[in-house]
Coordinates of N, CA and C in Angstrom, one line a residue:
Chain A
A1 N 114.0 108.1 114.0 CA 113.5 107.1 113.1 C 114.7 106.2 112.8
Q2 N 114.4 104.9 112.6 CA 115.4 103.9 112.4 C 115.9 104.0 110.9
S3 N 117.2 103.7 110.7 CA 117.7 103.7 109.4 C 118.8 102.6 109.2
V4 N 119.1 102.3 108.0 CA 120.1 101.2 107.7 C 121.0 101.8 106.6
T5 N 122.3 101.6 106.8 CA 123.3 102.0 105.7 C 124.1 100.8 105.3
Q6 N 124.1 100.6 104.0 CA 124.9 99.6 103.4 C 125.9 100.3 102.5
P7 N 127.1 100.6 103.0 CA 128.0 101.5 102.3 C 128.5 101.0 100.9
D8 N 128.5 99.7 100.7 CA 129.0 99.2 99.5 C 127.9 98.9 98.5
I9 N 127.8 99.6 97.4 CA 126.8 99.3 96.4 C 127.1 98.0 95.6
H10 N 128.3 97.8 95.3 CA 128.7 96.6 94.5 C 130.0 96.1 95.0
I11 N 130.1 94.8 95.2 CA 131.4 94.1 95.6 C 131.6 93.0 94.6
T12 N 132.9 92.8 94.2 CA 133.3 91.7 93.4 C 134.3 90.9 94.2
V13 N 134.1 89.6 94.2 CA 134.9 88.7 94.9 C 135.2 87.4 94.1
S14 N 136.4 86.9 94.2 CA 136.8 85.7 93.5 C 136.1 84.5 94.2
E15 N 135.7 83.5 93.4 CA 135.2 82.3 93.9 C 136.2 81.6 94.9
G16 N 135.7 81.3 96.1 CA 136.6 80.7 97.1 C 137.1 81.6 98.1
A17 N 137.1 82.9 97.8 CA 137.6 83.9 98.7 C 136.5 84.2 99.8
S18 N 137.0 84.9 100.8 CA 136.1 85.2 101.9 C 135.3 86.5 101.6
L19 N 134.2 86.7 102.3 CA 133.3 87.8 102.0 C 132.9 88.5 103.3
E20 N 132.8 89.8 103.3 CA 132.2 90.5 104.3 C 131.4 91.7 103.7
L21 N 130.1 91.7 104.0 CA 129.2 92.8 103.6 C 128.9 93.6 104.8
R22 N 129.0 94.9 104.7 CA 128.8 95.8 105.8 C 127.4 96.3 106.0
C23 N 127.0 96.5 107.2 CA 125.7 97.0 107.5 C 125.8 97.8 108.8
N24 N 125.3 99.1 108.8 CA 125.3 99.9 110.0 C 123.8 100.4 110.1
Y25 N 123.4 100.4 111.4 CA 122.0 100.8 111.6 C 122.0 101.9 112.6
S26 N 120.8 102.6 112.6 CA 120.5 103.6 113.6 C 119.2 103.3 114.3
Y27 N 119.3 103.1 115.6 CA 118.1 102.7 116.3 C 118.3 103.0 117.8
G28 N 117.3 103.4 118.5 CA 117.5 103.9 119.9 C 117.7 102.8 120.9
A29 N 117.2 101.6 120.6 CA 117.4 100.4 121.5 C 118.0 99.3 120.8
T30 N 118.0 98.1 121.4 CA 118.5 96.9 120.7 C 117.5 96.5 119.6
P31 N 117.9 96.5 118.4 CA 116.9 96.3 117.3 C 116.8 94.8 117.0
Y32 N 115.8 94.5 116.1 CA 115.8 93.2 115.4 C 116.6 93.4 114.1
L33 N 117.4 92.5 113.8 CA 118.3 92.7 112.6 C 118.2 91.5 111.7
F34 N 118.2 91.8 110.4 CA 118.0 90.7 109.4 C 118.9 90.9 108.2
W35 N 119.3 89.8 107.6 CA 119.9 89.8 106.3 C 119.1 89.0 105.3
Y36 N 118.7 89.6 104.2 CA 118.0 88.9 103.1 C 118.8 88.9 101.8
V37 N 118.6 87.9 101.0 CA 119.3 87.8 99.7 C 118.2 87.7 98.6
Q38 N 118.5 88.4 97.5 CA 117.6 88.4 96.3 C 118.3 88.1 95.0
S39 N 117.8 87.1 94.3 CA 118.3 86.8 93.0 C 117.5 87.6 92.0
P40 N 118.1 87.9 90.8 CA 117.4 88.8 89.9 C 116.0 88.4 89.6
G41 N 115.0 89.3 89.7 CA 113.6 89.0 89.4 C 112.9 88.2 90.4
Q42 N 113.5 88.0 91.5 CA 112.9 87.1 92.5 C 112.6 87.9 93.8
G43 N 111.9 87.2 94.7 CA 111.6 87.8 96.0 C 112.9 87.7 96.9
L44 N 112.7 88.1 98.2 CA 113.8 88.1 99.1 C 113.7 86.8 100.0
Q45 N 114.9 86.2 100.2 CA 115.0 85.0 101.0 C 115.8 85.4 102.3
L46 N 115.3 85.0 103.4 CA 115.9 85.3 104.7 C 117.2 84.4 104.8
L47 N 118.3 85.1 105.1 CA 119.6 84.4 105.4 C 119.8 84.1 106.9
L48 N 119.5 85.2 107.7 CA 119.6 85.0 109.1 C 119.0 86.2 109.8
K49 N 118.8 86.1 111.1 CA 118.2 87.1 111.9 C 118.9 87.2 113.3
Y50 N 118.8 88.4 113.9 CA 119.2 88.6 115.3 C 118.1 89.2 116.0
F51 N 117.6 88.5 117.1 CA 116.6 89.1 117.9 C 117.1 89.4 119.3
S52 N 118.0 88.5 119.9 CA 118.6 88.7 121.2 C 119.6 87.6 121.4
G53 N 120.3 87.6 122.5 CA 121.2 86.5 122.8 C 122.5 86.6 122.2
D54 N 123.0 85.4 121.8 CA 124.4 85.3 121.2 C 124.5 86.3 120.0
T55 N 125.6 87.1 120.0 CA 125.7 88.2 119.0 C 126.3 87.6 117.7
L56 N 126.7 86.4 117.7 CA 127.2 85.8 116.4 C 126.1 84.8 116.0
V57 N 125.4 85.1 114.9 CA 124.3 84.3 114.4 C 124.7 83.5 113.2
Q58 N 124.3 82.3 113.1 CA 124.5 81.5 111.9 C 123.2 81.5 111.1
G59 N 123.4 81.4 109.8 CA 122.3 81.4 108.9 C 122.4 80.3 107.9
I60 N 121.6 80.4 106.8 CA 121.6 79.4 105.8 C 122.8 79.6 104.8
K61 N 123.1 78.6 104.0 CA 124.1 78.7 102.9 C 125.5 79.1 103.4
G62 N 125.8 78.8 104.7 CA 127.1 79.1 105.2 C 127.4 80.5 105.7
F63 N 126.4 81.3 105.7 CA 126.6 82.7 106.1 C 126.5 82.9 107.6
E64 N 127.1 83.9 108.1 CA 127.0 84.3 109.5 C 127.1 85.8 109.6
A65 N 126.6 86.3 110.8 CA 126.7 87.8 111.0 C 126.9 88.0 112.4
E66 N 127.6 89.1 112.7 CA 127.9 89.5 114.1 C 127.3 90.8 114.5
F67 N 126.5 90.9 115.5 CA 125.9 92.1 116.0 C 126.9 92.8 117.0
K68 N 127.3 94.0 116.6 CA 128.2 94.7 117.5 C 127.5 96.0 117.9
R69 N 127.1 96.0 119.1 CA 126.3 97.2 119.6 C 127.1 98.4 119.6
S70 N 128.4 98.3 120.0 CA 129.3 99.5 120.1 C 129.5 100.2 118.8
Q71 N 129.4 99.4 117.7 CA 129.7 99.9 116.4 C 128.4 100.1 115.6
S72 N 127.2 99.7 116.2 CA 125.9 99.8 115.5 C 126.1 99.0 114.2
S73 N 126.7 97.9 114.2 CA 126.9 97.1 112.9 C 126.3 95.7 113.0
F74 N 126.1 95.2 111.9 CA 125.6 93.8 111.7 C 126.1 93.3 110.4
N75 N 127.4 93.0 110.3 CA 128.1 92.7 109.1 C 127.9 91.2 108.8
L76 N 127.7 90.9 107.5 CA 127.5 89.5 107.0 C 128.8 89.0 106.5
R77 N 129.1 87.7 106.8 CA 130.3 87.1 106.4 C 130.1 85.7 105.9
K78 N 131.1 85.3 105.0 CA 131.1 83.9 104.5 C 132.6 83.6 104.3
P79 N 133.1 82.5 104.8 CA 134.5 82.2 104.6 C 134.9 81.9 103.2
S80 N 134.0 81.3 102.4 CA 134.4 80.9 101.1 C 133.2 81.0 100.2
V81 N 133.2 81.9 99.2 CA 132.0 82.2 98.4 C 132.0 81.2 97.2
H82 N 130.7 80.9 96.8 CA 130.5 80.1 95.6 C 129.8 80.9 94.6
W83 N 130.0 80.5 93.3 CA 129.4 81.3 92.2 C 127.9 81.5 92.4
S84 N 127.2 80.6 93.1 CA 125.8 80.7 93.3 C 125.4 81.8 94.3
D85 N 126.4 82.3 95.0 CA 126.2 83.4 96.0 C 126.0 84.8 95.3
A86 N 126.2 84.8 94.0 CA 126.1 86.1 93.3 C 124.6 86.5 93.3
A87 N 124.3 87.7 93.9 CA 122.9 88.1 94.1 C 123.0 89.5 94.8
E88 N 121.9 90.0 95.2 CA 121.8 91.3 95.9 C 121.5 91.0 97.4
Y89 N 122.1 91.6 98.3 CA 122.0 91.4 99.7 C 121.5 92.6 100.4
F90 N 120.4 92.4 101.2 CA 119.8 93.5 101.9 C 119.9 93.3 103.4
C91 N 120.3 94.3 104.1 CA 120.2 94.3 105.6 C 119.0 95.1 106.0
A92 N 118.3 94.7 107.1 CA 117.1 95.3 107.5 C 117.1 95.4 109.0
V93 N 116.4 96.4 109.5 CA 116.3 96.6 111.0 C 114.8 96.7 111.3
G94 N 114.3 96.0 112.3 CA 113.0 96.0 112.8 C 112.8 96.7 114.1
D95 N 111.7 97.4 114.2 CA 111.3 98.2 115.4 C 110.8 97.2 116.4
T96 N 111.5 97.1 117.6 CA 111.2 96.2 118.6 C 109.8 96.5 119.2
N97 N 109.3 97.7 119.1 CA 108.0 98.0 119.6 C 106.9 97.3 118.7
F98 N 107.2 97.0 117.5 CA 106.3 96.4 116.6 C 106.6 95.0 116.2
G99 N 107.5 94.4 116.9 CA 108.0 93.1 116.4 C 108.7 93.3 115.1
N100 N 108.4 92.5 114.1 CA 109.0 92.7 112.8 C 108.0 93.3 111.8
E101 N 107.0 93.9 112.3 CA 106.0 94.5 111.4 C 106.5 95.7 110.6
K102 N 107.5 96.4 111.2 CA 108.0 97.6 110.5 C 109.5 97.4 110.3
L103 N 109.8 97.0 109.1 CA 111.2 96.8 108.7 C 111.7 98.0 107.9
T104 N 112.9 98.4 108.1 CA 113.6 99.4 107.3 C 114.7 98.7 106.6
F105 N 114.8 98.8 105.3 CA 115.8 98.1 104.5 C 116.9 99.1 104.1
G106 N 118.1 98.5 104.0 CA 119.2 99.3 103.4 C 119.0 99.2 101.9
T107 N 119.9 99.9 101.2 CA 119.7 100.0 99.7 C 120.3 98.9 99.0
G108 N 121.0 97.9 99.7 CA 121.4 96.7 99.1 C 122.9 96.8 98.6
T109 N 123.5 95.6 98.6 CA 124.8 95.4 98.0 C 124.8 94.3 97.0
R110 N 125.2 94.6 95.8 CA 125.2 93.6 94.7 C 126.5 92.9 94.7
L111 N 126.5 91.6 94.8 CA 127.7 90.8 94.9 C 127.9 90.1 93.5
T112 N 129.1 90.3 93.0 CA 129.5 89.6 91.7 C 130.6 88.6 92.1
I113 N 130.6 87.4 91.6 CA 131.6 86.4 91.8 C 132.4 86.2 90.5
I114 N 133.7 86.2 90.6 CA 134.5 86.0 89.4 C 135.2 84.7 89.6
P115 N 135.4 83.9 88.5 CA 136.1 82.6 88.6 C 137.5 82.7 89.1
Chain B
D1 N 103.0 72.9 99.4 CA 103.9 73.7 100.3 C 103.3 75.1 100.5
G2 N 103.5 75.6 101.7 CA 103.0 76.9 102.0 C 103.8 78.0 101.4
G3 N 103.2 79.1 101.1 CA 104.0 80.2 100.5 C 103.1 81.4 100.2
I4 N 103.7 82.3 99.5 CA 103.0 83.5 99.0 C 103.0 83.5 97.5
T5 N 101.9 83.8 96.9 CA 101.7 83.8 95.5 C 101.4 85.2 95.0
Q6 N 102.2 85.8 94.2 CA 101.9 87.1 93.6 C 101.6 86.9 92.1
S7 N 100.6 87.6 91.7 CA 100.2 87.5 90.3 C 99.7 88.9 89.8
P8 N 99.9 89.2 88.5 CA 100.8 88.4 87.6 C 102.2 88.7 87.8
K9 N 103.1 88.0 87.1 CA 104.5 88.3 87.3 C 104.9 89.6 86.6
Y10 N 104.3 89.9 85.5 CA 104.5 91.1 84.7 C 103.2 91.7 84.4
L11 N 103.1 93.1 84.5 CA 101.9 93.8 84.4 C 102.2 95.1 83.7
F12 N 101.3 95.5 82.7 CA 101.5 96.7 82.0 C 100.3 97.6 82.2
R13 N 100.5 98.9 82.4 CA 99.5 99.8 82.7 C 99.5 100.9 81.7
K14 N 98.3 101.3 81.2 CA 98.2 102.5 80.4 C 98.1 103.7 81.2
E15 N 98.4 104.8 80.7 CA 98.3 106.1 81.4 C 96.8 106.3 81.9
G16 N 96.6 106.7 83.1 CA 95.3 107.0 83.6 C 94.5 105.8 84.1
Q17 N 95.1 104.6 84.1 CA 94.4 103.4 84.4 C 94.8 102.9 85.8
N18 N 93.8 102.3 86.5 CA 94.1 101.6 87.7 C 94.5 100.2 87.4
V19 N 95.4 99.6 88.2 CA 95.7 98.2 88.1 C 95.8 97.6 89.5
T20 N 95.4 96.3 89.6 CA 95.4 95.6 90.9 C 96.4 94.5 90.8
L21 N 97.3 94.4 91.8 CA 98.2 93.3 92.0 C 97.7 92.4 93.0
S22 N 97.8 91.1 92.8 CA 97.3 90.1 93.7 C 98.4 89.6 94.6
C23 N 98.0 89.3 95.8 CA 98.9 88.6 96.8 C 98.1 87.7 97.6
E24 N 98.4 86.4 97.6 CA 97.7 85.4 98.3 C 98.7 84.6 99.1
Q25 N 98.4 84.3 100.4 CA 99.3 83.4 101.2 C 98.5 82.3 101.9
N26 N 99.1 81.2 102.0 CA 98.5 80.0 102.7 C 99.4 79.6 103.9
L27 N 100.0 80.6 104.5 CA 100.9 80.3 105.6 C 100.2 80.6 106.9
N28 N 98.9 81.0 106.9 CA 98.1 81.4 108.0 C 98.8 82.5 108.8
H29 N 99.4 83.4 108.1 CA 100.1 84.5 108.8 C 99.0 85.6 109.0
D30 N 99.2 86.4 110.1 CA 98.3 87.4 110.4 C 98.6 88.7 109.7
A31 N 99.9 89.0 109.5 CA 100.3 90.3 109.0 C 100.7 90.1 107.5
M32 N 100.4 91.1 106.7 CA 100.8 91.2 105.3 C 101.3 92.6 105.0
Y33 N 102.2 92.6 104.0 CA 102.8 93.9 103.6 C 103.0 94.0 102.1
W34 N 103.0 95.3 101.7 CA 103.4 95.6 100.3 C 104.6 96.5 100.3
Y35 N 105.6 96.2 99.5 CA 106.8 97.0 99.3 C 107.0 97.4 97.8
R36 N 107.6 98.5 97.6 CA 108.0 98.9 96.3 C 109.5 98.9 96.2
Q37 N 110.1 98.3 95.2 CA 111.5 98.3 95.0 C 111.9 99.0 93.7
D38 N 112.8 100.0 93.8 CA 113.4 100.7 92.7 C 114.9 100.5 92.8
P39 N 115.5 100.5 91.6 CA 117.0 100.2 91.6 C 117.7 101.2 92.5
G40 N 118.6 100.7 93.3 CA 119.4 101.5 94.2 C 118.7 102.1 95.3
Q41 N 117.4 101.8 95.6 CA 116.7 102.4 96.7 C 116.2 101.4 97.7
G42 N 116.6 100.1 97.5 CA 116.1 99.1 98.5 C 114.6 99.0 98.4
L43 N 114.0 98.5 99.5 CA 112.5 98.3 99.6 C 111.9 99.4 100.4
R44 N 110.8 99.9 100.0 CA 110.1 100.9 100.7 C 108.6 100.4 101.0
L45 N 108.2 100.6 102.2 CA 106.9 100.1 102.6 C 105.7 100.9 102.1
I46 N 104.8 100.3 101.5 CA 103.6 101.0 100.9 C 102.5 101.0 101.9
Y47 N 102.0 99.7 102.2 CA 100.9 99.5 103.2 C 101.3 98.2 104.0
Y48 N 100.7 98.1 105.2 CA 100.7 96.8 105.8 C 99.4 96.6 106.6
S49 N 99.1 95.4 106.9 CA 97.9 95.0 107.6 C 98.3 93.9 108.6
Q50 N 97.8 94.2 109.8 CA 98.1 93.2 110.9 C 96.9 92.3 111.2
I51 N 95.7 92.7 110.8 CA 94.6 91.8 111.0 C 93.6 92.1 109.8
V52 N 92.6 91.2 109.7 CA 91.6 91.4 108.6 C 90.8 92.7 108.9
N53 N 90.5 93.3 107.8 CA 89.7 94.6 107.8 C 90.4 95.8 108.5
D54 N 91.7 95.7 108.6 CA 92.5 96.8 109.1 C 93.8 96.9 108.4
F55 N 94.3 98.1 108.1 CA 95.6 98.3 107.4 C 96.1 99.7 107.7
Q56 N 97.4 99.9 107.6 CA 98.0 101.1 107.9 C 98.9 101.6 106.7
K57 N 99.0 102.9 106.6 CA 99.9 103.4 105.5 C 101.4 103.2 106.0
G58 N 102.2 102.9 104.9 CA 103.6 102.9 105.1 C 104.2 104.2 104.8
D59 N 105.4 104.2 104.3 CA 106.2 105.4 104.0 C 105.8 106.0 102.7
I60 N 105.2 105.3 101.7 CA 105.0 105.8 100.4 C 103.6 105.4 99.9
A61 N 102.5 105.6 100.7 CA 101.2 105.2 100.4 C 100.5 106.0 99.3
E62 N 100.9 107.2 99.1 CA 100.2 108.0 98.1 C 100.1 107.4 96.7
G63 N 98.9 107.3 96.2 CA 98.7 106.8 94.9 C 98.4 105.3 94.9
Y64 N 98.3 104.7 96.1 CA 98.0 103.3 96.2 C 96.8 103.1 97.1
S65 N 96.2 101.9 97.0 CA 95.1 101.5 97.9 C 95.2 100.0 98.1
V66 N 94.7 99.6 99.3 CA 94.7 98.1 99.6 C 93.3 97.8 100.2
S67 N 93.1 96.5 100.3 CA 92.0 96.0 101.1 C 92.5 94.7 101.8
R68 N 91.8 94.3 102.9 CA 92.1 93.1 103.6 C 90.8 92.5 104.1
E69 N 90.1 91.9 103.1 CA 88.8 91.3 103.4 C 88.9 89.8 103.9
K70 N 90.0 89.2 103.6 CA 90.3 87.8 104.0 C 91.7 87.7 104.5
K71 N 92.0 86.8 105.4 CA 93.3 86.7 106.0 C 94.3 86.3 105.0
E72 N 93.9 85.6 103.9 CA 94.8 85.0 103.0 C 95.2 86.0 101.9
S73 N 94.4 87.1 101.7 CA 94.6 88.0 100.5 C 94.8 89.4 100.9
F74 N 95.7 90.1 100.2 CA 96.0 91.5 100.4 C 96.3 92.2 99.1
P75 N 95.3 92.4 98.3 CA 95.5 93.0 96.9 C 95.9 94.5 97.0
L76 N 96.8 94.9 96.1 CA 97.3 96.3 96.0 C 96.8 96.9 94.7
T77 N 96.1 98.1 94.8 CA 95.7 98.8 93.6 C 96.6 100.0 93.4
V78 N 97.2 100.1 92.2 CA 98.0 101.2 91.8 C 97.1 102.1 91.1
T79 N 96.8 103.3 91.6 CA 95.8 104.2 91.0 C 96.5 105.1 90.0
S80 N 95.6 105.8 89.2 CA 96.1 106.8 88.3 C 96.8 107.9 89.0
A81 N 96.6 108.1 90.3 CA 97.2 109.2 91.0 C 98.7 108.9 91.3
Q82 N 99.2 107.6 91.1 CA 100.6 107.3 91.2 C 101.3 107.6 89.9
K83 N 102.0 108.7 90.0 CA 102.6 109.3 88.7 C 103.8 108.5 88.2
N84 N 104.5 107.7 89.1 CA 105.6 107.0 88.7 C 105.5 105.6 89.1
P85 N 104.6 104.8 88.5 CA 104.3 103.4 89.1 C 105.3 102.4 88.6
T86 N 106.1 102.6 87.7 CA 107.0 101.6 87.2 C 108.0 101.2 88.3
A87 N 107.9 99.9 88.7 CA 108.7 99.4 89.8 C 108.5 97.9 89.9
F88 N 109.2 97.3 90.8 CA 109.0 95.9 91.2 C 108.3 95.9 92.5
Y89 N 107.2 95.2 92.6 CA 106.4 95.2 93.8 C 106.4 93.9 94.5
L90 N 106.7 93.9 95.8 CA 106.9 92.7 96.6 C 105.9 92.7 97.7
C91 N 105.3 91.5 97.9 CA 104.3 91.2 99.0 C 105.0 90.3 100.0
A92 N 104.7 90.5 101.3 CA 105.3 89.7 102.3 C 104.3 89.4 103.4
S93 N 104.5 88.4 104.2 CA 103.6 88.1 105.3 C 104.5 87.7 106.5
S94 N 103.9 87.7 107.6 CA 104.6 87.3 108.8 C 103.6 87.0 109.9
T95 N 104.0 86.3 110.9 CA 103.3 86.1 112.2 C 104.2 86.6 113.3
R96 N 103.6 86.8 114.4 CA 104.3 87.5 115.5 C 105.5 86.7 115.9
G97 N 106.6 87.4 116.0 CA 107.9 86.8 116.4 C 108.6 86.1 115.3
R98 N 108.1 86.1 114.1 CA 108.8 85.4 113.0 C 109.1 86.4 111.9
P99 N 110.2 86.2 111.2 CA 110.6 87.1 110.1 C 109.6 87.1 109.0
Q100 N 109.6 88.2 108.2 CA 108.7 88.3 107.1 C 109.2 87.3 105.9
H101 N 108.1 86.8 105.3 CA 108.3 85.8 104.2 C 107.8 86.5 102.9
F102 N 108.6 86.5 101.8 CA 108.3 87.3 100.6 C 107.8 86.4 99.5
G103 N 107.0 87.0 98.7 CA 106.6 86.4 97.4 C 107.6 86.7 96.3
D104 N 107.4 86.3 95.1 CA 108.4 86.5 94.0 C 108.2 87.8 93.2
G105 N 107.3 88.6 93.6 CA 107.2 89.9 93.0 C 106.4 90.0 91.7
T106 N 105.9 91.3 91.5 CA 105.3 91.7 90.2 C 106.0 92.9 89.7
R107 N 106.4 92.8 88.4 CA 107.0 93.9 87.8 C 106.0 94.7 87.0
L108 N 105.8 96.0 87.3 CA 104.8 96.8 86.7 C 105.5 97.8 85.8
S109 N 105.0 97.9 84.5 CA 105.6 98.8 83.6 C 104.4 99.7 83.0
I110 N 104.8 100.8 82.5 CA 103.8 101.8 81.9 C 104.0 101.7 80.4
L111 N 102.8 101.6 79.7 CA 102.8 101.5 78.2 C 102.8 103.0 77.7

């Protein structure tokens, strides 16, 4: 069965500093990979996705992520965070046999931005 | 604008009562999903439907029921058999090859 691990429950970063959120997955083949962001009391918004091709993917709001097959990782990065980036971030893996119909989510990383 | 509408935003349930959460989409998506979110546990799949009049259980279907009579609608009923229903419920939809798109959620609490 597929699984996702986000090892950092909570991260605090200064505004303007760089950010890296970790995501490790377990899946037998090349998976579909996603990063979503959630503001308090809201739904999830897609930041970026990896289906195939270039392993460095660009997303919205200046985020990027790199798929590393050898490390089973899909870490999310941003070179300079803004106060509005404070939110909860979820990594998810999709079963390629089902397209994206069956997603498994990590437990999330809460990001706090300090001035 | 197209999107997913979940209602109500807040819902309260008495012990032993069934409640129904609404999810409507105007994105013309074929597939729809219900997730439960608890603090520190991420999202867990309750039910999903790939076409009208068909749906499958997810990882935590016990105590829940769904219907899919129309492409646009996928209501979730939380039955009295669900012993711990307090949670944030998220509905999503997708079409083949595209990422899931989420609604803004319904927060269910027990009185």
